[in-house]
CSV table of C-alpha atoms and ligand atoms in Angstrom, one decimal:
chain,number,residue,atom,x,y,z
A,1,MET,CA,129.4,8.2,-15.4
A,2,ASN,CA,127.3,6.4,-12.9
A,3,PHE,CA,125.2,8.6,-10.6
A,4,HIS,CA,123.9,7.2,-7.4
A,5,VAL,CA,121.5,9.4,-5.4
A,6,LEU,CA,120.6,8.7,-1.7
A,7,THR,CA,117.2,10.4,-1.2
A,8,LEU,CA,113.7,10.1,0.3
A,9,PHE,CA,112.3,11.2,-3.0
A,10,PRO,CA,113.7,8.9,-5.7
A,11,GLU,CA,110.9,9.6,-8.2
A,12,MET,CA,111.7,13.3,-8.1
A,13,ILE,CA,115.3,12.5,-9.2
A,14,GLU,CA,114.2,10.0,-11.8
A,15,ASN,CA,111.6,12.4,-13.3
A,16,GLY,CA,114.1,15.2,-13.5
A,17,MET,CA,116.9,13.2,-15.0
A,18,ASN,CA,115.1,11.1,-17.5
A,19,THR,CA,114.2,14.2,-19.5
A,20,SER,CA,116.0,16.1,-22.3
A,21,ILE,CA,119.8,15.8,-22.7
A,22,THR,CA,120.4,13.8,-19.5
A,23,GLY,CA,117.6,11.5,-20.4
A,24,ARG,CA,119.0,10.8,-23.9
A,25,ALA,CA,122.5,10.2,-22.3
A,26,ILE,CA,120.9,7.6,-19.9
A,27,GLU,CA,119.2,5.9,-22.9
A,28,ASN,CA,122.5,5.8,-24.8
A,29,GLY,CA,124.3,4.3,-21.8
A,30,LEU,CA,126.7,7.2,-21.4
A,31,LEU,CA,125.2,7.9,-18.0
A,32,SER,CA,123.4,5.7,-15.5
A,33,LEU,CA,121.1,6.8,-12.7
A,34,ASN,CA,120.5,4.8,-9.6
A,35,ALA,CA,118.1,6.6,-7.2
A,36,VAL,CA,118.1,4.8,-3.9
A,37,ASN,CA,115.3,5.3,-1.4
A,38,ILE,CA,116.9,5.8,2.0
A,39,ARG,CA,113.6,4.6,3.5
A,40,ASP,CA,114.1,1.1,2.1
A,41,PHE,CA,117.0,0.9,4.6
A,42,ALA,CA,115.0,1.8,7.7
A,43,PHE,CA,114.3,-1.6,9.2
A,44,ASN,CA,111.8,-0.6,11.9
A,45,LYS,CA,108.0,-0.9,12.2
A,46,HIS,CA,107.0,2.2,10.3
A,47,SER,CA,110.2,2.6,8.2
A,48,LYS,CA,111.0,5.7,10.2
A,49,VAL,CA,114.0,7.7,9.0
A,50,ASP,CA,113.9,10.8,11.3
A,51,ASP,CA,113.9,11.7,14.9
A,52,TYR,CA,114.2,14.7,17.3
A,53,PRO,CA,117.6,16.3,17.8
A,54,TYR,CA,119.4,15.7,21.1
A,55,GLY,CA,119.6,19.0,22.9
A,56,GLY,CA,116.3,20.2,21.5
A,57,GLY,CA,115.7,22.7,18.7
A,58,ALA,CA,113.3,22.9,15.8
A,59,GLY,CA,112.5,20.1,13.4
A,60,MET,CA,113.6,16.6,12.9
A,61,LEU,CA,116.9,15.0,11.8
A,62,MET,CA,117.5,12.2,9.4
A,63,GLN,CA,119.0,9.3,11.4
A,64,ALA,CA,122.4,7.9,10.7
A,65,GLU,CA,121.7,4.2,10.2
A,66,PRO,CA,119.4,4.2,7.2
A,67,VAL,CA,121.7,6.7,5.4
A,68,TYR,CA,124.7,4.5,6.2
A,69,LEU,CA,123.1,1.3,5.1
A,70,SER,CA,121.9,2.9,1.8
A,71,PHE,CA,125.4,4.0,1.2
A,72,GLU,CA,126.8,0.6,2.0
A,73,SER,CA,124.5,-1.0,-0.5
A,74,ILE,CA,126.2,1.1,-3.2
A,75,VAL,CA,129.7,0.3,-2.0
A,76,GLU,CA,128.8,-3.4,-2.2
A,77,LYS,CA,127.3,-3.0,-5.7
A,78,ILE,CA,130.3,-1.2,-7.2
A,79,GLY,CA,133.1,-2.7,-5.1
A,80,TYR,CA,134.9,0.4,-3.9
A,81,LYS,CA,134.3,3.6,-1.8
A,82,PRO,CA,133.2,6.3,-4.2
A,83,ARG,CA,133.2,10.1,-3.6
A,84,VAL,CA,130.1,11.2,-1.7
A,85,VAL,CA,128.7,14.7,-2.3
A,86,TYR,CA,126.5,16.0,0.5
A,87,LEU,CA,124.3,18.8,-0.7
A,88,THR,CA,124.2,21.5,2.0
A,89,PRO,CA,124.1,25.3,2.2
A,90,GLN,CA,127.2,24.9,4.4
A,91,GLY,CA,129.3,23.5,1.6
A,92,SER,CA,131.7,25.1,-0.9
A,93,VAL,CA,129.8,26.9,-3.6
A,94,PHE,CA,129.5,24.8,-6.8
A,95,HIS,CA,131.2,26.1,-10.0
A,96,GLN,CA,132.1,25.0,-13.5
A,97,GLU,CA,135.6,23.8,-12.7
A,98,MET,CA,134.1,21.6,-10.0
A,99,ALA,CA,131.7,20.1,-12.6
A,100,LYS,CA,134.7,19.3,-14.9
A,101,GLU,CA,136.6,17.7,-12.1
A,102,LEU,CA,133.7,15.6,-10.8
A,103,ALA,CA,133.0,14.4,-14.4
A,104,GLN,CA,136.3,12.4,-14.2
A,105,GLU,CA,134.9,10.0,-11.6
A,106,LYS,CA,133.5,6.6,-12.5
A,107,ASP,CA,130.8,6.7,-9.8
A,108,LEU,CA,129.4,9.7,-7.8
A,109,VAL,CA,127.1,9.5,-4.9
A,110,PHE,CA,124.8,12.4,-4.0
A,111,LEU,CA,123.4,12.4,-0.5
A,112,CYS,CA,120.2,14.5,-0.2
A,113,GLY,CA,119.2,15.7,3.2
A,114,HIS,CA,115.7,16.8,4.3
A,115,TYR,CA,114.1,18.1,7.4
A,116,GLU,CA,116.7,20.0,9.5
A,117,GLY,CA,119.6,17.9,8.2
A,118,ILE,CA,121.4,14.5,8.9
A,119,ASP,CA,123.0,13.1,12.1
A,120,GLU,CA,126.6,14.4,12.0
A,121,ARG,CA,128.2,11.0,12.7
A,122,VAL,CA,127.2,9.4,9.4
A,123,LEU,CA,128.3,12.5,7.5
A,124,GLU,CA,131.8,12.2,9.2
A,125,GLU,CA,132.0,8.6,8.0
A,126,ILE,CA,130.8,8.7,4.4
A,127,VAL,CA,130.9,12.3,3.0
A,128,THR,CA,134.0,13.4,1.0
A,129,ASP,CA,132.6,16.7,-0.5
A,130,TYR,CA,130.3,19.3,1.1
A,131,VAL,CA,128.7,21.3,-1.7
A,132,SER,CA,126.2,24.2,-1.9
A,133,ILE,CA,124.7,25.6,-5.1
A,134,GLY,CA,124.4,29.1,-3.8
A,135,ASP,CA,123.5,31.4,-0.9
A,136,TYR,CA,119.8,30.7,-0.5
A,137,VAL,CA,117.9,28.0,1.4
A,138,LEU,CA,116.1,25.1,-0.2
A,139,THR,CA,113.8,22.5,1.3
A,140,GLY,CA,116.0,19.6,0.4
A,141,GLY,CA,119.1,18.4,-1.5
A,142,GLU,CA,117.3,16.9,-4.5
A,143,LEU,CA,117.2,20.0,-6.7
A,144,PRO,CA,120.9,20.8,-5.9
A,145,ALA,CA,121.8,17.2,-6.7
A,146,MET,CA,120.0,17.5,-10.1
A,147,VAL,CA,121.7,20.8,-10.8
A,148,MET,CA,125.1,19.3,-10.2
A,149,MET,CA,124.3,16.1,-12.2
A,150,ASP,CA,123.1,18.2,-15.1
A,151,SER,CA,126.3,20.3,-15.3
A,152,ILE,CA,128.5,17.3,-14.6
A,153,SER,CA,126.8,15.3,-17.4
A,154,ARG,CA,127.5,17.9,-20.0
A,155,MET,CA,131.2,17.5,-19.2
A,156,VAL,CA,131.1,13.8,-19.9
A,157,PRO,CA,132.4,13.0,-23.4
A,158,GLY,CA,129.6,12.2,-25.8
A,159,VAL,CA,126.7,13.6,-23.8
A,160,LEU,CA,126.5,16.7,-25.8
A,161,ASN,CA,126.4,16.4,-29.6
A,162,ASN,CA,128.5,18.7,-31.8
A,163,GLN,CA,125.8,21.3,-32.0
A,164,GLU,CA,125.4,21.4,-28.2
A,165,SER,CA,129.1,21.1,-27.5
A,166,GLY,CA,130.6,23.4,-25.0
A,167,GLU,CA,133.6,25.2,-26.4
A,168,THR,CA,132.2,28.7,-27.1
A,169,GLU,CA,129.8,29.1,-24.3
A,170,SER,CA,129.3,30.9,-21.0
A,171,PHE,CA,132.3,30.6,-18.8
A,172,ALA,CA,134.7,29.5,-21.5
A,173,GLY,CA,137.7,31.5,-20.5
A,174,ASN,CA,135.6,33.0,-17.6
A,175,LEU,CA,133.8,35.3,-20.0
A,176,LEU,CA,130.1,35.5,-20.6
A,177,GLU,CA,128.7,34.5,-23.9
A,178,TYR,CA,128.0,37.2,-26.6
A,179,PRO,CA,124.4,38.0,-27.7
A,180,GLN,CA,122.9,35.9,-30.4
A,181,TYR,CA,120.3,36.5,-33.1
A,182,SER,CA,118.2,34.4,-35.4
A,183,ARG,CA,115.5,35.1,-38.0
A,184,PRO,CA,113.8,37.4,-38.7
A,185,GLU,CA,116.4,40.1,-39.6
A,186,GLU,CA,114.1,42.7,-38.0
A,187,TRP,CA,111.8,42.2,-35.0
A,188,HIS,CA,109.9,44.8,-33.0
A,189,GLU,CA,111.9,47.4,-35.0
A,190,LYS,CA,115.2,45.9,-33.8
A,191,LYS,CA,117.7,44.9,-36.4
A,192,VAL,CA,120.3,42.2,-36.2
A,193,PRO,CA,123.7,43.8,-35.8
A,194,GLU,CA,125.1,44.6,-39.2
A,195,VAL,CA,128.4,42.8,-38.7
A,196,LEU,CA,126.6,39.4,-38.2
A,197,MET,CA,125.1,39.7,-41.7
A,198,SER,CA,128.4,40.6,-43.4
A,199,GLY,CA,129.8,37.1,-43.8
A,200,HIS,CA,133.2,38.5,-42.7
A,201,HIS,CA,134.3,35.8,-40.2
A,202,ALA,CA,137.2,37.7,-38.7
A,203,ASN,CA,135.1,40.8,-38.0
A,204,ILE,CA,132.3,38.6,-36.6
A,205,ALA,CA,134.8,36.9,-34.2
A,206,LYS,CA,136.2,40.3,-33.2
A,207,TRP,CA,132.7,41.7,-32.5
A,208,ARG,CA,131.7,38.6,-30.5
A,209,ARG,CA,134.8,38.7,-28.4
A,210,GLU,CA,134.2,42.4,-27.7
A,211,GLN,CA,130.6,41.7,-26.7
A,212,SER,CA,131.7,39.0,-24.4
A,213,ILE,CA,134.0,41.4,-22.7
A,214,ILE,CA,131.3,44.1,-22.4
A,215,ARG,CA,128.8,41.7,-21.0
A,216,THR,CA,131.3,40.4,-18.4
A,217,VAL,CA,132.3,43.9,-17.3
A,218,THR,CA,128.7,45.1,-17.0
A,219,ARG,CA,127.0,41.9,-15.7
A,220,ARG,CA,129.6,39.8,-13.9
A,221,PRO,CA,132.7,42.0,-13.2
A,222,ASP,CA,133.6,39.5,-10.4
A,223,LEU,CA,134.4,36.9,-13.2
A,224,LEU,CA,137.1,39.2,-14.7
A,225,LYS,CA,139.7,38.2,-12.0
A,226,LYS,CA,140.0,34.8,-13.6
A,227,ALA,CA,139.3,35.8,-17.3
A,228,GLU,CA,141.9,35.0,-19.9
A,229,LEU,CA,142.5,38.3,-21.8
A,230,THR,CA,145.3,39.8,-23.9
A,231,ASN,CA,147.0,43.0,-22.8
A,232,LYS,CA,145.0,44.9,-25.4
A,233,GLU,CA,141.8,43.4,-24.0
A,234,TRP,CA,142.8,44.3,-20.4
A,235,ASN,CA,143.2,47.9,-21.6
A,236,TYR,CA,139.7,47.7,-23.2
A,237,VAL,CA,138.3,46.5,-19.8
A,238,ARG,CA,139.9,49.4,-18.0
A,239,GLN,CA,138.4,51.8,-20.6
A,240,LEU,CA,134.9,50.2,-20.3
A,241,LYS,CA,135.1,50.3,-16.5
A,242,LYS,CA,136.0,54.0,-16.6
A,243,GLU,CA,133.1,54.7,-19.0
A,244,LEU,CA,130.7,52.8,-16.8
A,245,LYS,CA,131.8,54.6,-13.7
A,246,GLU,CA,131.2,58.0,-15.4
A,247,LYS,CA,127.8,56.9,-16.7
A,248,ASN,CA,126.9,55.6,-13.2
A,249,ASN,CA,127.9,58.8,-11.6
A,250,GLU,CA,125.6,60.7,-14.0
A,251,THR,CA,122.6,58.5,-13.2
A,252,VAL,CA,123.3,58.5,-9.5
A,253,ASN,CA,123.5,62.3,-9.6
A,254,ASP,CA,120.4,62.6,-11.7
A,255,LYS,CA,118.6,60.2,-9.5
A,256,SER,CA,119.7,61.9,-6.2
A,257,ILE,CA,118.5,65.2,-7.6
A,258,SER,CA,115.1,63.9,-8.6
A,259,ASP,CA,114.9,62.1,-5.2
A,260,ILE,CA,115.4,65.4,-3.5
A,261,ASP,CA,112.8,67.1,-5.8
A,262,THR,CA,110.1,64.5,-4.8
A,263,GLU,CA,111.1,64.6,-1.2
A,264,GLN,CA,110.6,68.4,-1.3
A,265,LYS,CA,107.2,68.1,-3.1
A,266,ASN,CA,106.0,65.6,-0.5
A,267,ARG,CA,106.9,67.9,2.4
A,268,ARG,CA,105.0,70.8,0.8
A,269,LYS,CA,101.8,68.7,0.7
B,301,6GU,CL1,123.1,22.0,-1.7
B,301,6GU,N1,121.0,22.2,-0.1
B,301,6GU,C1,120.0,22.9,0.4
B,301,6GU,N2,119.1,22.2,1.2
B,301,6GU,N3,119.8,24.2,0.3
B,301,6GU,C2,120.7,24.8,-0.4
B,301,6GU,C3,121.8,24.2,-1.1
B,301,6GU,C4,121.9,22.8,-0.9
B,301,6GU,N4,122.5,25.1,-1.8
B,301,6GU,C5,121.9,26.2,-1.6
B,301,6GU,N5,120.8,26.1,-0.8
């Protein structure tokens, strides 16, 4: 996989990616990273890359031409028009399946905006994918590009070693990962669950699967829609949801009663 990043902050990308697992994969030649400074393609007196928006409004916009020329330099280098991901809160929200799909490409270009965004005309000409990493605002596209490259990298064959490999992991089958424990056997008076010490592999697998389901129901019930479960497991989910609802009702009731108590006390003062 060859990553190309169009950015005003190439060092930020290089520093982030040359570390840890992605850094190792770049050294091994499984990945390559080409961080292109858009400013190098601003052929004017002060290498200016931004200007005021027509029609007024806050902030500056990145101009079309330097972005276009930096992209063209990549097209020339690789000899074809690759997919171009523009990082924007207006894009589709990134997810694991997208990471897997993008990992099939030979080259990927990430376009990082700054200031208030980029002149629409160059986006229309070069961008193939508009992607957001979630519903919050960031100052630029560099961190989102690195988030995407990190998760795409681990889907590239050979990037993870056997130990790191991604079969039993969060989101496998759209279930969250089960809790894990290492030495010591007891810590802060908390013991490792008995079943994990039993050496009984079938029981351990069963317990872990159950824990994954419990975690998903309690922490990310939205994922269940796409989860791959047996009929028996769906029944278990139904039972868990019912139990949770009853428990929640109790706490809600308790809380509302204690809220009323404090409210009353405050008024008496
Ligand atoms: Cl992809 N870019 C920016 N600038 N902000 C974001 C984002 C992307 N995703 C969430 N917030």
